[in-house]
mmCIF file of C-alpha atoms in Angstrom:
data_model
loop_
_atom_site.group_PDB
_atom_site.id
_atom_site.type_symbol
_atom_site.label_atom_id
_atom_site.label_comp_id
_atom_site.label_asym_id
_atom_site.label_seq_id
_atom_site.Cartn_x
_atom_site.Cartn_y
_atom_site.Cartn_z
ATOM 1 C CA MET A 1 25.956 26.314 -10.570
ATOM 2 C CA ILE A 2 23.312 23.804 -11.696
ATOM 3 C CA ILE A 3 21.762 21.820 -8.838
ATOM 4 C CA THR A 4 20.451 18.349 -9.680
ATOM 5 C CA ASP A 5 19.042 15.266 -7.990
ATOM 6 C CA ILE A 6 16.641 17.277 -5.819
ATOM 7 C CA ILE A 7 14.212 15.329 -3.640
ATOM 8 C CA ASP A 8 11.248 17.382 -2.461
ATOM 9 C CA LEU A 9 9.305 15.627 0.326
ATOM 10 C CA HIS A 10 6.100 17.613 0.052
ATOM 11 C CA CYS A 11 3.925 19.496 -2.426
ATOM 12 C CA ASP A 12 0.214 20.253 -2.607
ATOM 13 C CA THR A 13 -0.033 20.140 -6.386
ATOM 14 C CA LEU A 14 -2.360 17.110 -6.568
ATOM 15 C CA ASN A 15 -4.963 19.012 -4.592
ATOM 16 C CA GLU A 16 -4.967 21.795 -7.202
ATOM 17 C CA LEU A 17 -5.322 19.468 -10.144
ATOM 18 C CA ASP A 18 -8.448 18.022 -11.681
ATOM 19 C CA SER A 19 -8.727 15.528 -14.524
ATOM 20 C CA ALA A 20 -8.895 18.335 -17.147
ATOM 21 C CA VAL A 21 -5.590 19.974 -16.183
ATOM 22 C CA ASP A 22 -2.467 19.072 -18.155
ATOM 23 C CA PHE A 23 0.324 18.486 -15.656
ATOM 24 C CA GLU A 24 3.042 19.134 -18.240
ATOM 25 C CA LYS A 25 2.403 22.884 -18.283
ATOM 26 C CA TYR A 26 0.136 23.324 -15.231
ATOM 27 C CA ASP A 27 0.235 26.978 -14.105
ATOM 28 C CA GLY A 28 1.353 26.375 -10.567
ATOM 29 C CA HIS A 29 4.452 25.970 -8.437
ATOM 30 C CA ILE A 30 5.150 22.521 -9.826
ATOM 31 C CA ASN A 31 4.580 20.987 -13.259
ATOM 32 C CA LEU A 32 6.445 18.413 -15.278
ATOM 33 C CA GLU A 33 8.497 20.896 -17.245
ATOM 34 C CA LYS A 34 9.569 22.701 -14.075
ATOM 35 C CA LEU A 35 10.604 19.446 -12.454
ATOM 36 C CA GLU A 36 12.705 18.540 -15.449
ATOM 37 C CA LYS A 37 14.337 21.945 -15.716
ATOM 38 C CA GLY A 38 14.878 22.120 -11.934
ATOM 39 C CA GLY A 39 16.899 18.920 -11.701
ATOM 40 C CA SER A 40 14.291 16.895 -9.781
ATOM 41 C CA LEU A 41 15.215 13.365 -8.779
ATOM 42 C CA CYS A 42 12.021 12.614 -6.834
ATOM 43 C CA GLN A 43 8.901 14.611 -6.114
ATOM 44 C CA CYS A 44 6.613 13.532 -3.290
ATOM 45 C CA PHE A 45 2.961 14.340 -4.081
ATOM 46 C CA ALA A 46 0.656 14.736 -1.081
ATOM 47 C CA ILE A 47 -3.052 14.005 -1.099
ATOM 48 C CA PHE A 48 -4.317 16.499 1.464
ATOM 49 C CA THR A 49 -7.594 15.346 3.095
ATOM 50 C CA ASN A 50 -9.025 18.737 4.019
ATOM 51 C CA ASP A 51 -11.521 18.581 6.891
ATOM 52 C CA ALA A 52 -13.967 20.620 4.793
ATOM 53 C CA VAL A 53 -14.286 17.822 2.205
ATOM 54 C CA PRO A 54 -17.498 15.890 3.056
ATOM 55 C CA ASP A 55 -16.634 12.533 1.393
ATOM 56 C CA LYS A 56 -12.930 12.158 2.106
ATOM 57 C CA ASP A 57 -12.726 8.589 0.789
ATOM 58 C CA ALA A 58 -14.086 9.662 -2.597
ATOM 59 C CA TYR A 59 -11.776 12.676 -2.655
ATOM 60 C CA ILE A 60 -8.729 10.508 -1.991
ATOM 61 C CA ALA A 61 -9.793 8.096 -4.746
ATOM 62 C CA ARG A 62 -10.222 10.971 -7.183
ATOM 63 C CA LYS A 63 -6.791 12.457 -6.467
ATOM 64 C CA TYR A 64 -5.194 9.007 -6.626
ATOM 65 C CA SER A 65 -6.740 8.542 -10.076
ATOM 66 C CA ILE A 66 -5.270 11.858 -11.225
ATOM 67 C CA PHE A 67 -1.886 10.827 -9.912
ATOM 68 C CA LYS A 68 -2.014 7.526 -11.813
ATOM 69 C CA ASN A 69 -3.155 9.252 -15.001
ATOM 70 C CA ILE A 70 -0.187 11.616 -14.879
ATOM 71 C CA LEU A 71 2.183 8.643 -14.633
ATOM 72 C CA LYS A 72 0.398 6.882 -17.441
ATOM 73 C CA LYS A 73 0.355 9.901 -19.763
ATOM 74 C CA TYR A 74 3.942 10.878 -19.126
ATOM 75 C CA GLY A 75 5.411 7.482 -18.361
ATOM 76 C CA ARG A 76 8.496 8.111 -20.472
ATOM 77 C CA ARG A 77 9.440 11.094 -18.287
ATOM 78 C CA ILE A 78 8.139 10.426 -14.755
ATOM 79 C CA ALA A 79 7.559 7.114 -12.962
ATOM 80 C CA PHE A 80 6.253 5.833 -9.649
ATOM 81 C CA ALA A 81 8.702 5.073 -6.852
ATOM 82 C CA GLU A 82 8.227 3.224 -3.610
ATOM 83 C CA ASN A 83 11.750 3.215 -2.321
ATOM 84 C CA ALA A 84 15.354 4.292 -2.946
ATOM 85 C CA ASP A 85 15.982 1.448 -5.378
ATOM 86 C CA ASP A 86 13.040 2.609 -7.514
ATOM 87 C CA ILE A 87 14.378 6.166 -7.492
ATOM 88 C CA LEU A 88 17.827 5.078 -8.658
ATOM 89 C CA LYS A 89 16.364 2.795 -11.317
ATOM 90 C CA ASN A 90 14.145 5.609 -12.631
ATOM 91 C CA LYS A 91 17.147 7.919 -12.753
ATOM 92 C CA GLN A 92 19.106 5.355 -14.791
ATOM 93 C CA ASN A 93 16.145 5.293 -17.211
ATOM 94 C CA GLY A 94 16.134 9.068 -17.489
ATOM 95 C CA LYS A 95 12.932 9.516 -15.470
ATOM 96 C CA ILE A 96 11.882 11.648 -12.507
ATOM 97 C CA SER A 97 10.431 9.644 -9.633
ATOM 98 C CA ALA A 98 7.037 10.368 -8.112
ATOM 99 C CA MET A 99 6.155 9.205 -4.632
ATOM 100 C CA LEU A 100 2.699 9.340 -3.093
ATOM 101 C CA THR A 101 2.016 10.721 0.402
ATOM 102 C CA ILE A 102 -1.005 11.547 2.587
ATOM 103 C CA GLU A 103 -1.377 14.697 4.675
ATOM 104 C CA ASN A 104 -3.919 14.379 7.478
ATOM 105 C CA CYS A 105 -5.051 10.846 8.269
ATOM 106 C CA GLY A 106 -8.220 12.029 10.028
ATOM 107 C CA PHE A 107 -10.177 10.368 7.212
ATOM 108 C CA LEU A 108 -9.581 7.061 9.017
ATOM 109 C CA ASN A 109 -12.233 8.225 11.440
ATOM 110 C CA GLY A 110 -11.261 5.700 14.083
ATOM 111 C CA ASP A 111 -11.262 2.706 11.692
ATOM 112 C CA ILE A 112 -7.865 1.041 11.835
ATOM 113 C CA ASN A 113 -8.745 -1.256 8.938
ATOM 114 C CA LYS A 114 -8.766 1.766 6.593
ATOM 115 C CA ILE A 115 -4.952 1.759 6.746
ATOM 116 C CA LYS A 116 -5.363 -0.746 3.893
ATOM 117 C CA ILE A 117 -6.483 2.141 1.691
ATOM 118 C CA LEU A 118 -3.020 3.667 2.134
ATOM 119 C CA GLU A 119 -1.260 0.368 1.579
ATOM 120 C CA ASP A 120 -3.251 -0.380 -1.566
ATOM 121 C CA MET A 121 -2.246 3.004 -3.020
ATOM 122 C CA ARG A 122 1.335 2.256 -2.030
ATOM 123 C CA VAL A 123 1.571 5.422 0.035
ATOM 124 C CA ARG A 124 5.005 5.695 1.668
ATOM 125 C CA ILE A 125 4.627 8.801 3.814
ATOM 126 C CA ALA A 126 1.669 9.696 6.062
ATOM 127 C CA ALA A 127 1.206 12.787 8.173
ATOM 128 C CA PRO A 128 -1.240 11.889 10.986
ATOM 129 C CA VAL A 129 -2.701 15.390 11.400
ATOM 130 C CA TRP A 130 -2.905 18.830 9.792
ATOM 131 C CA ASN A 131 -3.955 22.140 11.353
ATOM 132 C CA ASN A 132 -7.006 20.754 13.207
ATOM 133 C CA ASN A 133 -7.163 18.070 15.883
ATOM 134 C CA ASN A 134 -8.437 14.730 14.634
ATOM 135 C CA CYS A 135 -9.014 11.157 15.732
ATOM 136 C CA ILE A 136 -5.284 10.515 15.921
ATOM 137 C CA SER A 137 -3.563 13.562 17.347
ATOM 138 C CA SER A 138 -3.796 17.187 18.387
ATOM 139 C CA SER A 139 -2.300 19.641 15.945
ATOM 140 C CA HIS A 140 0.631 22.048 16.320
ATOM 141 C CA SER A 141 -1.913 24.876 15.899
ATOM 142 C CA ASP A 142 -3.721 23.859 19.143
ATOM 143 C CA THR A 143 -1.409 26.119 21.167
ATOM 144 C CA GLN A 144 -3.574 25.683 24.290
ATOM 145 C CA ASN A 145 -2.780 21.976 24.470
ATOM 146 C CA PRO A 146 0.750 21.466 23.147
ATOM 147 C CA ASP A 147 1.386 18.444 25.376
ATOM 148 C CA ALA A 148 -1.860 16.597 24.650
ATOM 149 C CA PRO A 149 -1.077 12.910 24.016
ATOM 150 C CA LEU A 150 -2.082 10.812 21.056
ATOM 151 C CA THR A 151 -5.639 9.575 21.263
ATOM 152 C CA PRO A 152 -6.093 5.862 22.034
ATOM 153 C CA PHE A 153 -6.847 5.355 18.346
ATOM 154 C CA GLY A 154 -3.793 7.416 17.486
ATOM 155 C CA ARG A 155 -1.580 5.121 19.544
ATOM 156 C CA GLU A 156 -3.085 2.105 17.738
ATOM 157 C CA PHE A 157 -2.552 3.794 14.394
ATOM 158 C CA VAL A 158 1.134 4.535 15.017
ATOM 159 C CA TYR A 159 1.697 1.044 16.420
ATOM 160 C CA ARG A 160 0.247 -0.471 13.241
ATOM 161 C CA LEU A 161 2.526 1.654 11.071
ATOM 162 C CA ASN A 162 5.413 -0.373 12.435
ATOM 163 C CA TYR A 163 4.115 -3.293 10.346
ATOM 164 C CA THR A 164 3.711 -1.359 7.147
ATOM 165 C CA ASN A 165 5.994 0.406 4.694
ATOM 166 C CA ILE A 166 4.402 3.761 5.594
ATOM 167 C CA ILE A 167 6.656 6.301 7.333
ATOM 168 C CA PRO A 168 5.001 8.799 9.674
ATOM 169 C CA ASP A 169 5.574 12.499 8.921
ATOM 170 C CA VAL A 170 5.466 14.560 12.124
ATOM 171 C CA SER A 171 5.035 17.952 10.460
ATOM 172 C CA HIS A 172 1.847 19.514 11.909
ATOM 173 C CA MET A 173 1.834 17.304 15.040
ATOM 174 C CA ASN A 174 1.781 18.839 18.505
ATOM 175 C CA THR A 175 4.606 18.258 20.961
ATOM 176 C CA GLY A 176 2.828 15.583 23.033
ATOM 177 C CA GLY A 177 1.792 13.622 19.960
ATOM 178 C CA PHE A 178 5.292 13.832 18.585
ATOM 179 C CA PHE A 179 6.907 12.284 21.664
ATOM 180 C CA ASP A 180 4.191 9.598 21.865
ATOM 181 C CA LEU A 181 4.868 8.698 18.215
ATOM 182 C CA ALA A 182 8.601 8.610 18.865
ATOM 183 C CA ASP A 183 8.032 6.175 21.682
ATOM 184 C CA ILE A 184 5.639 3.855 19.788
ATOM 185 C CA TYR A 185 7.094 3.869 16.273
ATOM 186 C CA LYS A 186 10.275 1.746 16.227
ATOM 187 C CA LYS A 187 11.719 2.863 12.905
ATOM 188 C CA PRO A 188 13.094 6.187 11.600
ATOM 189 C CA PHE A 189 10.550 8.953 10.937
ATOM 190 C CA PHE A 190 10.846 12.492 9.737
ATOM 191 C CA ALA A 191 9.231 15.916 9.222
ATOM 192 C CA SER A 192 8.713 16.761 5.566
ATOM 193 C CA HIS A 193 8.074 20.490 5.977
ATOM 194 C CA SER A 194 9.109 21.792 9.375
ATOM 195 C CA GLY A 195 12.078 23.859 10.433
ATOM 196 C CA ALA A 196 14.025 24.485 13.590
ATOM 197 C CA TYR A 197 12.072 26.226 16.381
ATOM 198 C CA SER A 198 15.296 27.716 17.760
ATOM 199 C CA LEU A 199 15.643 29.658 14.471
ATOM 200 C CA VAL A 200 11.999 30.500 13.824
ATOM 201 C CA ALA A 201 9.518 30.288 16.687
ATOM 202 C CA ASN A 202 6.651 28.837 14.661
ATOM 203 C CA SER A 203 4.458 26.110 16.247
ATOM 204 C CA ARG A 204 5.071 23.826 13.277
ATOM 205 C CA ASN A 205 8.838 23.875 13.769
ATOM 206 C CA LEU A 206 10.717 21.389 15.924
ATOM 207 C CA THR A 207 12.508 22.126 19.166
ATOM 208 C CA ASP A 208 16.064 21.012 19.797
ATOM 209 C CA ALA A 209 14.684 18.239 22.066
ATOM 210 C CA GLN A 210 12.520 16.943 19.215
ATOM 211 C CA LEU A 211 15.344 17.120 16.697
ATOM 212 C CA LYS A 212 17.612 15.109 19.025
ATOM 213 C CA VAL A 213 14.965 12.369 19.189
ATOM 214 C CA MET A 214 14.899 12.135 15.408
#
């Protein structure tokens, strides 16, 4: 059986690419040929802002440039998408869709105006935190403080997302931050790469109580 129209909500491929790497045959989990052969409808590409990167703004700009160059070079085969209509239009034109996401919004560093960076790049999915606590939220990996709330800035950040087209991604959030986000954010949200805690007791997975909220 051939499976088609696959939507993958998260990959780290952009963080492995530099401007000299050809995405068509890149030797990694995902490249253009693999997406085509695998029946991809839409691939979400995450820019991961690793805490170890000293100049996160410059890093994001560099990865965004690589993303745009891929779309420019292979525009007949893969195209940018912001929403479901774009995905369907791209499919009609025989193209895979590419959506841009951000993993770890700690780069905001308490500056709410930097949300405009995400809006200008037309990011549609944003994970507030990764494996380390940041200015927004505690992480799932902080097992000593699973119920820690969002920071005051984190509450402001989530509130502001209500007025953007950016959907929060709760993968990597701690339990307390998750329920704060669910209370503040008034639209649907999701977890791009988490499972069910009742099946696998990993801190990144979601409990039944969390899944019912979603």
